[in-house]
Amino acid sequence: DIVTRRAVAGTIKLTVLAGKASPETPVSPALGPYRLNMMAFCKDFNARTQKYKPDTPMAVKITAYMDRSFEFTFKSPSCRAGVDKGSTRPGHLTVTTLSVRHLYEIAKVKQTDPFCQYMPLESICKSIIDIVTRRAVAATIKLTVPAGGARPAPPVGPALGQYRLNLMAFCKDFNARTQKYKPDTPMAVKITAYKDNSFEFTVKSPSVSWYIKKAAGVDKGSTRPGHLTVTTLSVRHVYEIAKVKQTDPFCQYMPLESICKSIIGTANSMGIKIVQDLE
């Protein structure tokens, strides 16, 4: 898909009721400017959402291409428990209860979403429990920290200090979780700071393009990908990068084959040719 990528005219995001898509508002004004086939979209969307209850709001993302073709994905609604809003004091005030059976049924529906299809039901259930019992969030902090090099100094100190988070606890935990990477590897960190001064964080390895440039020994890709090749990489390099990327939170349930295909597409877009073996 990445290698044969078509020219994109635009990305459209809509909320459409399950089984109720028609060439009217909001579909018509959104698809009309790109001259897409509205009847084809409505027929396909209604067929794919017929298993949901009528009037269920579905989040739709449509990719419109220059040749007037399109692709779309849809996402089921967020988790609710028959209430209009959650507690104003989570952890102190309970508004309602849910059974384990409710969680299981919600998880089965969410597993049909594009970003959840590779996740086991147990993981989705745990994620739903986290959402239902969510604590009040003070802020979300995004940082780039060298692997094994977190310390109570910029950029970590000022970012966490203003929310009165435990700097030493973060540094110790981060350094322990990133010790398998080479020193000074730039790690993307997303920290969720809660109002009770506690926190959670996820760590993401560098981008695929960073790994490709490191493995190829180049500073940047081709200025004319598809016409000018700057260097080559072997399939073994691709496999090793894929194994590292599979440890990321959003890739841990993806098969290695899918990650490898994505890496090959990124390499081709940088003007780097993938070969079986380097000469």
PDB file of C-alpha atoms in Angstrom, residues 6-7 11 29 39 46 61 79 85 178 182 188 193 197 204 206 217 220 223 233 262 264 270:
ATOM      1  CA  ARG A   6      -1.903   7.159  -4.795  1.00  0.00           C
ATOM      2  CA  ALA A   7      -2.084  10.940  -4.651  1.00  0.00           C
ATOM      3  CA  THR A  11      -9.023  13.316   4.375  1.00  0.00           C
ATOM      4  CA  PRO A  29     -21.423  18.313   1.633  1.00  0.00           C
ATOM      5  CA  MET A  39     -24.071   6.068  -3.542  1.00  0.00           C
ATOM      6  CA  ASN A  46     -24.548   0.622   5.469  1.00  0.00           C
ATOM      7  CA  LYS A  61     -12.455   8.530   8.237  1.00  0.00           C
ATOM      8  CA  CYS A  79     -17.290   3.265  25.991  1.00  0.00           C
ATOM      9  CA  LYS A  85     -21.189  11.776  32.031  1.00  0.00           C
ATOM     10  CA  THR A 178      15.259   1.877  28.097  1.00  0.00           C
ATOM     11  CA  LYS A 182      21.980   2.082  22.803  1.00  0.00           C
ATOM     12  CA  ALA A 188       9.610   9.656  22.557  1.00  0.00           C
ATOM     13  CA  ALA A 193       0.123  13.601  34.975  1.00  0.00           C
ATOM     14  CA  ASN A 197       0.485  14.073  41.673  1.00  0.00           C
ATOM     15  CA  LYS A 204       8.139   4.859  21.975  1.00  0.00           C
ATOM     16  CA  PRO A 206      12.601   6.421  17.381  1.00  0.00           C
ATOM     17  CA  GLY A 217      24.732   5.367   7.244  1.00  0.00           C
ATOM     18  CA  LYS A 220      18.959  12.151   4.767  1.00  0.00           C
ATOM     19  CA  THR A 223      15.426  14.285  -2.978  1.00  0.00           C
ATOM     20  CA  LEU A 233      19.578  -2.028   2.787  1.00  0.00           C
ATOM     21  CA  SER A 262       5.557  -0.670   6.372  1.00  0.00           C
ATOM     22  CA  ILE A 264      10.002  -1.265   3.220  1.00  0.00           C
ATOM     23  CA  MET A 270      13.334   7.809   1.109  1.00  0.00           C
TER      24      MET A 270
END
